[in-house]
Amino acid sequence: MRGLRGIISFEGIEGSGKTTQARLLAEYLRDRGYDVLETAEPGGTGIGEKIRRLLLEPQNHMEPLAELLLYYSSRAQLVKEVIEPAIRRGTIVITDRFTDSTAAYQGYARGIDLGIISTLNEIVVPGIRPFLTFLLDIDVEEGLRRNRHARKEDRFELETVEFHNRVRKGFLDIAAREPERVKIIDASRPPGEVGMEIRKIMEESWHSGK
Ligand code: TMP
């Protein structure tokens, strides 16, 4: 895996375990001598963390367009402050969520036109794309159950099962359109098994020159 660089993203619904898997992959790559930067959206910068609080406070009612633009505000800050400098240094960026989350949540689930989201991508993340995305796929009820166990309760966790099913379907649709980049991982299995598959896919993808 010499010369590995660029962005690897982890995507999935609530409770899919992507945060754990992002951390495990970062540790694995660091153990092999790579310089790795871990980040997460929304957030990852001082301003981004403030925007994150606004976005996730359960008591806020937020207009879909206001929500969409706040995600892009956080992303604009993260890209300039963290991601672009890291890529220039040759660091591997592992991000817990990126633009596919916006397409799945604000596009497929909230109903905002996907064309608007791709226009915003051209403005905010021009030419910045993960070379590999792991979609941790899990049944919605199982994911929400895992999260409730962890006592997480933000504005999105209070959404209906139908909402989360639209998110899941959105992610699967993106993966079907871009199978080279987006790898679907069955996240209902134990974390160790999931991690092993992720490492295997990453190595294969790297050896095949992507
Ligand atoms: P997290 O729970 O993975 O930290 O993500 C916070 C929430 O934000 C999660 O419910 C998904 C949601 N989200 C969007 O709706 N759109 C986005 O673009 C991103 C990055 C996250």
Coordinates of N, CA and C and ligand atoms in Angstrom, one line a residue, residues 14 18 41-42 52 56 71 75 96-98 101-102 105-106 152 154 156, ligand 1:
E14 N -27.7 5.6 11.8 CA -27.4 5.6 13.2 C -27.2 4.2 13.7
K18 N -20.1 2.8 12.4 CA -19.0 3.4 11.6 C -18.0 4.1 12.3
E41 N -18.0 14.4 10.6 CA -19.0 15.5 10.2 C -20.3 15.2 10.8
P42 N -21.1 16.2 11.2 CA -20.7 17.6 11.2 C -19.8 17.9 12.3
R52 N -22.5 21.9 14.8 CA -23.0 20.5 15.1 C -24.0 20.6 16.2
L56 N -27.9 19.3 16.0 CA -28.4 18.1 16.7 C -29.3 18.3 17.9
Y71 N -25.1 22.1 7.3 CA -24.2 21.0 7.0 C -23.0 21.5 6.1
R75 N -19.0 21.8 6.6 CA -18.1 21.2 5.7 C -17.1 22.1 5.0
D96 N -15.6 10.2 9.4 CA -16.8 9.6 9.8 C -17.9 10.4 9.3
R97 N -18.5 10.1 8.1 CA -19.5 10.8 7.3 C -18.8 11.8 6.4
F98 N -19.4 12.0 5.2 CA -19.0 13.0 4.3 C -20.2 13.3 3.4
S101 N -23.6 11.4 3.2 CA -24.6 11.5 4.3 C -25.6 12.6 3.9
T102 N -25.1 13.7 3.3 CA -26.0 14.8 2.9 C -27.0 14.3 1.8
Y105 N -29.5 11.8 3.8 CA -30.4 12.4 4.8 C -31.2 13.6 4.3
Q106 N -30.5 14.6 3.7 CA -31.2 15.8 3.2 C -31.9 15.5 1.9
K152 N -27.9 7.7 23.2 CA -27.7 8.8 22.3 C -29.1 9.3 21.9
D154 N -30.3 12.5 19.6 CA -30.3 13.8 19.0 C -31.5 14.0 18.1
F156 N -32.0 13.7 15.0 CA -32.2 12.7 14.0 C -32.6 11.4 14.6
Ligands
TMP1 P1 -23.3 11.3 13.8 O1 -24.4 10.7 14.7 O2 -22.7 10.2 12.9 O3 -22.3 12.1 14.5 O4 -24.0 12.3 12.8 C1 -24.8 13.3 13.2 C2 -26.1 13.3 12.5 O5 -26.1 14.2 11.4 C3 -26.6 12.0 12.0 O6 -27.9 11.8 12.4 C4 -26.6 12.2 10.5 C5 -26.7 13.6 10.3 N1 -26.1 14.1 9.0 C6 -26.9 14.7 8.0 O7 -28.2 14.7 8.2 N2 -26.4 15.2 6.9 C7 -25.0 15.3 6.8 O8 -24.5 15.8 5.7 C8 -24.2 14.7 7.8 C9 -22.7 14.8 7.7 C10 -24.8 14.2 8.9

